[in-house]
C-alpha cells in the first residue's frame, strides 16, 4: 500500500518517528509536512508551493524530481534491485567509481562506496589508519580536526568534528584527537563575499600540534574546505594551500570532507578544484545523487589504494564495508545525476550565479537583527541576534518563513543557512532573499 506523503502514518500518529536533529515535541505540536516536490519547490499537503532554499539538506543540487534521475532509478529497480558488494559486483558501481575518479583532481582515482556522509568520514579515518599500519607506521594513530567542523555523527566523525552539542553526551569517543582553531573572526571578516582576506595564518596552529605530539604519532588532518553545517565559513585566502604544505612537511594525510561542497555547491565538481589544493582523500555524499537515493563514499589517491593492495591476491585488503555499499539503485541515480550536471552545465551555472546570489543575500544586511552574512558559491550563512530572554531567532525565522512565506530554510543555532538548488534562476534567487528577509523581520520577541 502506498501512503500519501502527507500522511503521518496508518494511525495518524506522529509519535512513532523519532526525528533526527529536531525538537520533536515542538514539531509534533505544529508539524511542517511536505507532500511532494518538483524543480525548485516542495508541495505541502494543502497544496502550497514552497520554495526550497536549502536544496533539501544541501543535497538536491539538480533540483527535485528530475525525470532523468527518477527514470534511471525506476529502470534499475526493474532489472537489478540489489547485488551483494562483498565478493560480488555489478557494472553500475564500477562505472560510477570511474566517473567520480575522473571528476576528482590529480590521482584521486579509487572510490570506496558507503551510504552517507557520516559513513564516509568514518571510512576515510579507517582507510588512513589501515594505510599507516600497512606502511609499518602503526604509531601514527592521532587525528587532527577543526573547531566548528562537522564530519557526521559516527563516533569517529563526532570525535574529529568540533561541534560540542554533537558529542557532549556520548562520552570520549575516538581517542587521540586534536583540533585546529576555526577560521572565523567577525571583527575581521564581517559581510564577506567569497574567501576572507584574513585568517590564512590559522593553519599554522598545526605546527603547535605537531610539536605537542610529534609527527610520528599523527595520522591525518580532516577539514571541510568550507565549514557548512556550522553556518557557512569560507576558508581564508591561502589557508588550505598552507594546510596542504604543512601536511606535506610533516608527512600527514589531508582529508577534505566535501559532503556539502562537492557537486557544484562552490561552482566546481569539488572544492579542491576551486582552491587548487589536492588532498589525499575526498569524502562525498549528498549531491552525488541529488538527494534521491542515499549514497556516500571516499575518493582516495592511487598510491594509498596501491599500498593496501598487498598480500595474497585472495586476501581481503581492508576489513570494512556496508551491506548497501554501491547499491544498484544508488549507483544508477549517481550516474544519471552526473549526466545531468554535465549536460546542463550546472557547475558552471553555479559559478556564474555566485555574484548574483551574493548581492541578493547581502541585501539583508540592512535588517537590524542581522549581525553578519557570509557567501561563497551558492551557499550563505546569515547570523542573527538571539531573541531577548533567550532562544534562537534563526529557528523562529525558519518557522515563520515556512508558515507565512512558503519557504524552507535551515536554522543552525543563531544562523540561517541558504543553499539553493543549482538550477535556480536569478529571479528565484532574488525571491529567496526577499522571502528570507520577510521571515526574519516577522520574528517578534513573543514567537
CSV table of C-alpha atoms in Angstrom, one decimal:
chain,number,residue,atom,x,y,z
A,1,UNK,CA,0.0,0.0,0.0
A,2,UNK,CA,1.3,3.4,-1.0
A,3,UNK,CA,0.6,6.1,1.6
A,4,UNK,CA,0.2,9.7,0.7
A,5,UNK,CA,3.4,11.6,1.7
A,6,UNK,CA,1.3,14.0,3.8
A,7,UNK,CA,0.0,11.2,6.0
A,8,UNK,CA,2.0,10.8,9.2
A,9,UNK,CA,1.2,7.1,9.4
A,10,UNK,CA,-1.6,4.5,9.3
A,11,UNK,CA,-2.8,5.5,12.8
A,12,UNK,CA,-2.4,9.3,12.1
A,13,UNK,CA,0.1,9.3,14.9
A,14,UNK,CA,3.2,11.5,14.8
A,15,UNK,CA,4.8,10.0,17.9
A,16,UNK,CA,6.3,6.9,16.3
A,17,UNK,CA,9.0,8.6,14.3
A,18,UNK,CA,11.9,9.9,16.5
A,19,UNK,CA,13.1,12.6,14.2
A,20,UNK,CA,16.8,13.5,13.8
A,21,UNK,CA,18.2,16.8,14.8
A,22,UNK,CA,14.7,18.0,15.5
A,23,UNK,CA,12.9,19.4,18.5
A,24,UNK,CA,10.4,16.5,18.4
A,25,UNK,CA,7.8,17.8,20.9
A,26,UNK,CA,7.7,21.3,19.3
A,27,UNK,CA,7.5,19.9,15.8
A,28,UNK,CA,4.7,17.5,16.6
A,29,UNK,CA,2.6,20.3,18.1
A,30,UNK,CA,2.8,22.2,14.8
A,31,UNK,CA,4.2,19.9,12.1
A,32,UNK,CA,5.8,21.2,8.9
A,33,UNK,CA,4.8,18.5,6.5
A,34,UNK,CA,6.0,18.1,2.9
A,35,UNK,CA,4.0,16.1,0.4
A,36,UNK,CA,5.7,16.5,-3.0
A,37,UNK,CA,8.5,18.2,-4.8
A,38,UNK,CA,9.5,19.4,-8.3
A,39,UNK,CA,12.3,21.6,-9.5
A,40,UNK,CA,12.9,24.4,-7.1
A,41,UNK,CA,9.8,23.8,-5.0
A,42,UNK,CA,8.1,21.5,-2.4
A,43,UNK,CA,4.4,21.0,-2.2
A,44,UNK,CA,2.6,20.9,1.1
A,45,UNK,CA,-0.4,18.6,1.9
A,46,UNK,CA,-2.8,21.6,1.5
A,47,UNK,CA,-1.3,22.4,-2.0
A,48,UNK,CA,1.0,25.3,-1.1
A,49,UNK,CA,4.0,25.7,-3.4
A,50,UNK,CA,7.1,26.1,-1.1
A,51,UNK,CA,10.4,27.4,-2.3
A,52,UNK,CA,13.3,25.2,-1.4
A,53,UNK,CA,16.1,27.5,0.0
A,54,UNK,CA,18.4,24.7,1.1
A,55,UNK,CA,18.4,22.1,-1.7
A,56,UNK,CA,16.7,19.6,0.5
A,57,UNK,CA,19.5,19.5,3.0
A,58,UNK,CA,22.5,20.7,0.9
A,59,UNK,CA,21.9,17.7,-1.3
A,60,UNK,CA,19.2,18.3,-4.1
A,61,UNK,CA,21.7,20.2,-6.3
A,62,UNK,CA,19.9,19.4,-9.5
A,63,UNK,CA,16.5,20.2,-8.1
A,64,UNK,CA,13.7,17.9,-7.2
A,65,UNK,CA,12.1,15.0,-9.1
A,66,UNK,CA,14.2,15.3,-12.2
A,67,UNK,CA,12.9,13.0,-14.8
A,68,UNK,CA,16.3,11.5,-16.0
A,69,UNK,CA,17.2,10.5,-12.4
A,70,UNK,CA,13.9,9.1,-11.4
A,71,UNK,CA,13.7,7.2,-14.7
A,72,UNK,CA,17.2,5.7,-14.1
A,73,UNK,CA,16.1,4.6,-10.6
A,74,UNK,CA,12.9,3.0,-11.9
A,75,UNK,CA,14.7,1.2,-14.7
A,76,UNK,CA,17.4,-0.1,-12.3
A,77,UNK,CA,14.8,-1.4,-9.8
A,78,UNK,CA,13.2,-3.4,-12.6
A,79,UNK,CA,16.5,-5.0,-13.6
A,80,UNK,CA,18.7,-5.5,-10.6
A,81,UNK,CA,17.3,-4.4,-7.2
A,82,UNK,CA,20.3,-5.5,-5.1
A,83,UNK,CA,23.7,-7.0,-5.5
A,84,UNK,CA,25.9,-8.0,-2.6
A,85,UNK,CA,29.1,-5.9,-2.5
A,86,UNK,CA,31.1,-8.5,-0.6
A,87,UNK,CA,32.9,-10.7,-3.1
A,88,UNK,CA,30.4,-9.8,-5.9
A,89,UNK,CA,29.9,-6.7,-8.1
A,90,UNK,CA,27.7,-5.1,-10.7
A,91,UNK,CA,28.5,-2.8,-13.6
A,92,UNK,CA,26.9,0.3,-12.2
A,93,UNK,CA,29.2,0.5,-9.2
A,94,UNK,CA,32.4,0.2,-11.4
A,95,UNK,CA,31.0,2.8,-13.9
A,96,UNK,CA,30.2,5.3,-11.2
A,97,UNK,CA,33.5,4.9,-9.4
A,98,UNK,CA,35.3,5.5,-12.8
A,99,UNK,CA,33.2,8.7,-13.4
A,100,UNK,CA,33.9,10.0,-9.9
A,101,UNK,CA,37.6,9.3,-10.2
A,102,UNK,CA,37.6,11.2,-13.5
A,103,UNK,CA,35.9,14.2,-11.8
A,104,UNK,CA,38.3,14.3,-8.9
A,105,UNK,CA,41.6,16.1,-9.2
A,106,UNK,CA,45.0,14.6,-9.9
A,107,UNK,CA,45.4,11.0,-9.0
A,108,UNK,CA,42.4,10.6,-6.7
A,109,UNK,CA,41.2,7.6,-8.7
A,110,UNK,CA,39.9,4.9,-6.4
A,111,UNK,CA,36.4,5.1,-4.7
A,112,UNK,CA,35.1,3.2,-1.7
A,113,UNK,CA,31.3,3.4,-1.5
A,114,UNK,CA,29.1,3.8,1.6
A,115,UNK,CA,25.7,5.3,2.2
A,116,UNK,CA,26.1,8.7,3.9
A,117,UNK,CA,28.4,11.5,4.8
A,118,UNK,CA,28.8,10.2,8.3
A,119,UNK,CA,29.8,6.8,7.0
A,120,UNK,CA,32.2,8.4,4.5
A,121,UNK,CA,34.0,10.3,7.3
A,122,UNK,CA,34.4,7.2,9.4
A,123,UNK,CA,35.5,5.2,6.3
A,124,UNK,CA,38.2,7.8,5.5
A,125,UNK,CA,39.6,7.7,9.0
A,126,UNK,CA,39.8,3.9,8.9
A,127,UNK,CA,41.4,3.9,5.5
A,128,UNK,CA,44.0,6.4,6.9
A,129,UNK,CA,44.7,4.1,9.9
A,130,UNK,CA,44.9,1.0,7.6
A,131,UNK,CA,47.4,2.8,5.3
A,132,UNK,CA,49.6,3.7,8.3
A,133,UNK,CA,49.5,0.1,9.6
A,134,UNK,CA,50.4,-1.3,6.2
A,135,UNK,CA,53.4,1.0,5.9
A,136,UNK,CA,54.7,0.0,9.3
A,137,UNK,CA,53.7,3.3,10.9
A,138,UNK,CA,51.3,1.8,13.4
A,139,UNK,CA,52.2,4.5,15.9
A,140,UNK,CA,50.6,7.2,13.7
A,141,UNK,CA,47.1,7.0,15.1
A,142,UNK,CA,46.2,10.6,16.1
A,143,UNK,CA,43.8,12.7,14.0
A,144,UNK,CA,43.5,16.4,13.8
A,145,UNK,CA,40.1,18.0,13.1
A,146,UNK,CA,39.0,21.6,13.5
A,147,UNK,CA,36.8,23.6,15.8
A,148,UNK,CA,33.3,24.0,14.5
A,149,UNK,CA,33.9,21.2,12.0
A,150,UNK,CA,31.1,18.7,11.1
A,151,UNK,CA,32.0,15.2,9.9
A,152,UNK,CA,28.8,13.4,10.5
A,153,UNK,CA,27.5,11.6,13.6
A,154,UNK,CA,29.5,8.4,13.8
A,155,UNK,CA,31.8,8.1,16.7
A,156,UNK,CA,34.8,8.9,14.5
A,157,UNK,CA,33.1,11.8,12.9
A,158,UNK,CA,32.0,13.4,16.2
A,159,UNK,CA,35.5,13.0,17.6
A,160,UNK,CA,37.2,14.8,14.8
A,161,UNK,CA,34.3,17.2,14.5
A,162,UNK,CA,34.3,20.4,16.5
A,163,UNK,CA,30.6,20.9,17.4
A,164,UNK,CA,30.2,20.3,21.2
A,165,UNK,CA,26.4,19.5,21.1
A,166,UNK,CA,27.1,16.6,18.8
A,167,UNK,CA,29.3,14.8,21.2
A,168,UNK,CA,29.0,16.1,24.8
A,169,UNK,CA,26.5,13.4,26.0
A,170,UNK,CA,28.2,10.5,24.1
A,171,UNK,CA,31.5,10.0,26.0
A,172,UNK,CA,35.1,10.4,24.9
A,173,UNK,CA,34.6,8.6,21.5
A,174,UNK,CA,37.7,8.2,19.4
A,175,UNK,CA,40.8,8.9,21.5
A,176,UNK,CA,43.9,10.9,20.4
A,177,UNK,CA,42.2,13.7,18.6
A,178,UNK,CA,43.3,17.4,18.5
A,179,UNK,CA,41.6,20.4,16.8
A,180,UNK,CA,42.8,23.3,14.8
A,181,UNK,CA,41.1,26.6,15.6
A,182,UNK,CA,38.2,27.6,13.4
A,183,UNK,CA,38.8,30.2,10.8
A,184,UNK,CA,36.0,32.8,11.7
A,185,UNK,CA,36.5,36.2,13.2
A,186,UNK,CA,33.6,38.5,12.8
A,187,UNK,CA,35.6,41.6,13.6
A,188,UNK,CA,37.9,41.0,10.7
A,189,UNK,CA,35.6,39.1,8.3
A,190,UNK,CA,32.1,40.5,8.6
A,191,UNK,CA,29.9,40.6,5.5
A,192,UNK,CA,32.4,38.8,3.3
A,193,UNK,CA,31.7,37.7,-0.3
A,194,UNK,CA,33.8,34.6,-1.1
A,195,UNK,CA,37.0,33.9,0.8
A,196,UNK,CA,38.0,36.4,3.5
A,197,UNK,CA,41.4,38.0,3.3
A,198,UNK,CA,42.2,37.4,7.0
A,199,UNK,CA,43.0,34.1,8.6
A,200,UNK,CA,45.4,32.0,6.4
A,201,UNK,CA,47.9,32.0,9.4
A,202,UNK,CA,45.4,30.0,11.5
A,203,UNK,CA,46.6,26.9,9.6
A,204,UNK,CA,50.0,27.3,11.3
A,205,UNK,CA,48.5,26.0,14.5
A,206,UNK,CA,49.2,22.6,13.1
A,207,UNK,CA,52.8,23.2,13.9
A,208,UNK,CA,51.8,23.5,17.6
A,209,UNK,CA,50.0,20.2,17.5
A,210,UNK,CA,53.0,18.5,15.8
A,211,UNK,CA,55.3,19.9,18.4
A,212,UNK,CA,53.0,18.7,21.2
A,213,UNK,CA,52.7,15.1,20.0
A,214,UNK,CA,55.5,14.7,17.4
A,215,UNK,CA,54.7,13.9,13.7
A,216,UNK,CA,55.5,10.3,14.3
A,217,UNK,CA,52.2,9.9,16.2
A,218,UNK,CA,49.9,11.9,13.8
A,219,UNK,CA,47.9,10.1,11.1
A,220,UNK,CA,45.8,12.7,9.2
A,221,UNK,CA,44.1,16.1,9.2
A,222,UNK,CA,40.5,16.3,8.2
A,223,UNK,CA,38.7,19.6,7.4
A,224,UNK,CA,35.8,20.8,5.4
A,225,UNK,CA,37.1,23.1,2.7
A,226,UNK,CA,34.1,25.3,3.6
A,227,UNK,CA,32.6,24.6,7.0
A,228,UNK,CA,28.9,24.3,6.1
A,229,UNK,CA,26.8,22.9,8.9
A,230,UNK,CA,28.3,25.4,11.4
A,231,UNK,CA,27.0,28.3,9.4
A,232,UNK,CA,29.0,28.6,6.1
A,233,UNK,CA,32.6,29.6,7.0
A,234,UNK,CA,34.5,30.0,3.7
A,235,UNK,CA,38.3,29.3,4.0
A,236,UNK,CA,40.5,32.4,4.3
A,237,UNK,CA,42.6,33.0,1.1
A,238,UNK,CA,45.6,30.8,1.2
A,239,UNK,CA,44.5,28.8,4.2
A,240,UNK,CA,44.0,25.4,2.5
A,241,UNK,CA,47.2,25.8,0.5
A,242,UNK,CA,49.1,26.5,3.7
A,243,UNK,CA,47.5,23.5,5.4
A,244,UNK,CA,48.5,21.3,2.5
A,245,UNK,CA,52.1,22.4,2.7
A,246,UNK,CA,52.2,21.8,6.4
A,247,UNK,CA,50.8,18.3,6.0
A,248,UNK,CA,53.4,17.6,3.3
A,249,UNK,CA,56.2,18.9,5.6
A,250,UNK,CA,55.3,16.6,8.4
A,251,UNK,CA,54.1,13.6,6.4
A,252,UNK,CA,50.4,13.9,7.3
A,253,UNK,CA,47.5,12.8,5.2
A,254,UNK,CA,45.0,15.6,4.3
A,255,UNK,CA,41.3,14.6,4.0
A,256,UNK,CA,38.8,17.1,2.6
A,257,UNK,CA,35.2,16.5,3.8
A,258,UNK,CA,33.3,17.5,0.7
A,259,UNK,CA,29.9,16.1,1.6
A,260,UNK,CA,28.5,19.6,1.3
A,261,UNK,CA,30.9,21.3,-1.0
A,262,UNK,CA,31.0,18.6,-3.6
A,263,UNK,CA,29.0,18.5,-6.9
A,264,UNK,CA,28.7,22.2,-7.7
A,265,UNK,CA,27.9,23.9,-4.5
A,266,UNK,CA,31.1,26.1,-4.9
A,267,UNK,CA,31.0,26.1,-8.7
A,268,UNK,CA,33.1,23.1,-9.3
A,269,UNK,CA,32.8,19.3,-9.1
A,270,UNK,CA,34.8,19.6,-5.8
A,271,UNK,CA,36.1,22.5,-3.7
A,272,UNK,CA,39.6,21.0,-4.2
A,273,UNK,CA,39.4,22.3,-7.7
A,274,UNK,CA,38.2,25.7,-6.7
A,275,UNK,CA,41.1,26.1,-4.3
A,276,UNK,CA,43.8,24.4,-6.4
A,277,UNK,CA,44.6,22.0,-3.5
A,278,UNK,CA,44.9,18.2,-3.9
A,279,UNK,CA,44.0,16.3,-0.7
A,280,UNK,CA,44.8,12.7,-0.1
A,281,UNK,CA,41.2,11.7,0.2
A,282,UNK,CA,37.8,13.4,-0.5
A,283,UNK,CA,34.6,12.3,1.2
A,284,UNK,CA,31.3,12.8,-0.6
A,285,UNK,CA,27.6,12.1,-0.3
A,286,UNK,CA,24.5,14.4,-0.7
A,287,UNK,CA,24.8,15.9,-4.2
A,288,UNK,CA,26.2,12.7,-5.8
A,289,UNK,CA,22.6,11.5,-6.4
A,290,UNK,CA,21.0,15.0,-6.0
A,291,UNK,CA,19.5,13.6,-2.7
A,292,UNK,CA,17.4,10.9,-4.4
A,293,UNK,CA,19.0,7.7,-3.0
A,294,UNK,CA,21.4,7.6,-0.1
A,295,UNK,CA,25.0,7.2,-1.3
A,296,UNK,CA,28.3,8.3,0.0
A,297,UNK,CA,32.0,7.4,-0.3
A,298,UNK,CA,35.6,8.2,-0.2
A,299,UNK,CA,37.8,9.1,-3.2
A,300,UNK,CA,41.4,8.0,-2.5
A,301,UNK,CA,44.7,8.8,-4.1
A,302,UNK,CA,46.1,6.0,-6.2
A,303,UNK,CA,49.2,5.4,-4.0
A,304,UNK,CA,47.1,4.9,-0.9
A,305,UNK,CA,45.0,2.3,-2.6
A,306,UNK,CA,48.1,0.6,-4.1
A,307,UNK,CA,49.7,0.5,-0.7
A,308,UNK,CA,46.8,-1.6,0.7
A,309,UNK,CA,46.8,-3.9,-2.3
A,310,UNK,CA,49.3,-6.3,-0.7
A,311,UNK,CA,49.5,-9.9,0.4
A,312,UNK,CA,47.8,-12.9,-1.3
A,313,UNK,CA,45.5,-11.9,-4.1
A,314,UNK,CA,42.6,-13.8,-2.5
A,315,UNK,CA,43.0,-12.0,0.9
A,316,UNK,CA,40.7,-9.1,1.9
A,317,UNK,CA,42.8,-6.0,2.0
A,318,UNK,CA,40.5,-3.8,4.1
A,319,UNK,CA,38.1,-5.2,6.6
A,320,UNK,CA,35.5,-2.6,6.2
A,321,UNK,CA,32.3,-2.1,4.3
A,322,UNK,CA,28.5,-2.0,4.4
A,323,UNK,CA,25.6,-4.1,3.1
A,324,UNK,CA,24.5,-1.3,0.9
A,325,UNK,CA,27.9,-0.2,-0.4
A,326,UNK,CA,27.5,0.6,-4.1
A,327,UNK,CA,23.8,-0.2,-4.1
A,328,UNK,CA,22.5,-0.7,-7.7
A,329,UNK,CA,19.7,1.9,-7.3
A,330,UNK,CA,22.1,4.5,-5.7
A,331,UNK,CA,24.7,3.9,-8.5
A,332,UNK,CA,22.0,4.3,-11.2
A,333,UNK,CA,20.9,7.6,-9.6
A,334,UNK,CA,24.5,8.7,-9.3
A,335,UNK,CA,25.3,8.1,-13.0
A,336,UNK,CA,22.1,9.9,-14.1
A,337,UNK,CA,22.8,12.8,-11.8
A,338,UNK,CA,26.4,13.2,-13.1
A,339,UNK,CA,25.0,13.2,-16.6
A,340,UNK,CA,22.5,15.9,-15.7
A,341,UNK,CA,25.2,18.1,-14.1
A,342,UNK,CA,27.3,17.7,-17.3
A,343,UNK,CA,24.5,18.1,-19.8
A,344,UNK,CA,23.0,21.2,-18.2
A,345,UNK,CA,26.3,22.7,-17.2
A,346,UNK,CA,25.2,23.1,-13.6
A,347,UNK,CA,28.6,23.5,-12.0
A,348,UNK,CA,29.4,26.3,-14.5
A,349,UNK,CA,25.9,27.8,-13.8
A,350,UNK,CA,26.7,27.9,-10.1
A,351,UNK,CA,29.9,29.8,-10.8
A,352,UNK,CA,28.1,32.3,-13.0
A,353,UNK,CA,25.3,32.8,-10.4
A,354,UNK,CA,27.7,33.2,-7.4
A,355,UNK,CA,27.9,37.1,-7.6
A,356,UNK,CA,24.2,37.4,-8.3
A,357,UNK,CA,23.4,35.2,-5.3
A,358,UNK,CA,25.9,37.2,-3.1
A,359,UNK,CA,24.3,40.5,-4.0
A,360,UNK,CA,20.8,39.2,-3.3
A,361,UNK,CA,21.7,37.8,0.1
A,362,UNK,CA,23.8,40.8,1.1
A,363,UNK,CA,20.8,43.0,0.8
A,364,UNK,CA,19.7,41.5,4.1
A,365,UNK,CA,22.4,43.4,6.0
A,366,UNK,CA,20.1,46.3,6.4
A,367,UNK,CA,17.9,44.3,8.8
A,368,UNK,CA,19.0,45.4,12.3
A,369,UNK,CA,18.9,41.8,13.7
A,370,UNK,CA,21.4,40.6,11.1
A,371,UNK,CA,24.9,40.5,12.6
A,372,UNK,CA,26.8,39.1,9.7
A,373,UNK,CA,26.4,37.5,6.3
A,374,UNK,CA,28.9,35.2,4.5
A,375,UNK,CA,28.5,33.9,1.0
A,376,UNK,CA,30.6,31.6,-1.2
A,377,UNK,CA,29.4,29.7,-4.2
A,378,UNK,CA,25.7,29.1,-3.9
A,379,UNK,CA,25.9,29.0,-0.1
A,380,UNK,CA,25.3,31.6,2.5
A,381,UNK,CA,25.3,31.9,6.3
A,382,UNK,CA,23.2,34.7,8.0
A,383,UNK,CA,24.0,35.3,11.7
A,384,UNK,CA,21.1,36.7,13.7
A,385,UNK,CA,21.0,38.3,17.1
A,386,UNK,CA,19.4,35.9,19.7
A,387,UNK,CA,16.0,36.6,21.0
A,388,UNK,CA,15.8,38.7,24.1
A,389,UNK,CA,15.5,36.4,27.1
A,390,UNK,CA,17.0,33.5,25.2
A,391,UNK,CA,16.0,31.4,22.2
A,392,UNK,CA,17.1,31.2,18.6
A,393,UNK,CA,15.9,33.9,16.3
A,394,UNK,CA,17.0,31.8,13.4
A,395,UNK,CA,14.7,28.9,14.5
A,396,UNK,CA,11.8,31.3,14.9
A,397,UNK,CA,12.6,32.8,11.4
A,398,UNK,CA,12.6,29.3,9.9
A,399,UNK,CA,9.2,28.6,11.4
A,400,UNK,CA,7.8,31.9,10.3
A,401,UNK,CA,9.2,31.6,6.8
A,402,UNK,CA,7.6,28.2,6.3
A,403,UNK,CA,4.3,29.3,7.7
A,404,UNK,CA,3.9,32.7,6.1
A,405,UNK,CA,6.4,32.9,3.2
A,406,UNK,CA,6.2,29.4,1.7
A,407,UNK,CA,9.9,28.9,2.2
A,408,UNK,CA,12.2,26.2,3.6
A,409,UNK,CA,15.2,27.5,5.4
A,410,UNK,CA,17.9,25.8,7.6
A,411,UNK,CA,18.5,27.1,11.1
A,412,UNK,CA,21.7,26.1,13.0
A,413,UNK,CA,21.9,27.9,16.3
A,414,UNK,CA,21.7,31.6,15.6
A,415,UNK,CA,22.5,31.2,11.9
A,416,UNK,CA,20.2,30.8,8.9
A,417,UNK,CA,21.9,28.8,6.1
A,418,UNK,CA,20.9,29.1,2.4
A,419,UNK,CA,22.0,26.6,-0.3
A,420,UNK,CA,19.5,26.7,-3.2
A,421,UNK,CA,19.5,24.1,-6.0
A,422,UNK,CA,21.9,24.9,-8.8
A,423,UNK,CA,19.0,25.2,-11.2
A,424,UNK,CA,17.8,28.5,-9.6
A,425,UNK,CA,17.1,31.4,-11.9
A,426,UNK,CA,18.3,34.9,-11.0
A,427,UNK,CA,14.6,35.8,-10.2
A,428,UNK,CA,14.3,32.9,-7.9
A,429,UNK,CA,17.5,33.8,-6.0
A,430,UNK,CA,16.1,37.3,-5.6
A,431,UNK,CA,12.8,35.9,-4.4
A,432,UNK,CA,14.7,33.6,-2.0
A,433,UNK,CA,16.5,36.6,-0.4
A,434,UNK,CA,13.3,38.6,-0.1
A,435,UNK,CA,11.3,35.8,1.5
A,436,UNK,CA,14.1,35.2,3.9
A,437,UNK,CA,14.2,38.8,4.8
A,438,UNK,CA,10.4,38.8,5.4
A,439,UNK,CA,10.8,35.7,7.6
A,440,UNK,CA,13.5,37.4,9.7
A,441,UNK,CA,11.5,40.6,10.1
A,442,UNK,CA,8.4,38.7,11.1
A,443,UNK,CA,10.1,37.3,14.2
A,444,UNK,CA,8.8,39.1,17.3
A,445,UNK,CA,10.1,38.6,20.8
A,446,UNK,CA,7.0,36.5,21.7
A,447,UNK,CA,7.5,33.8,19.0
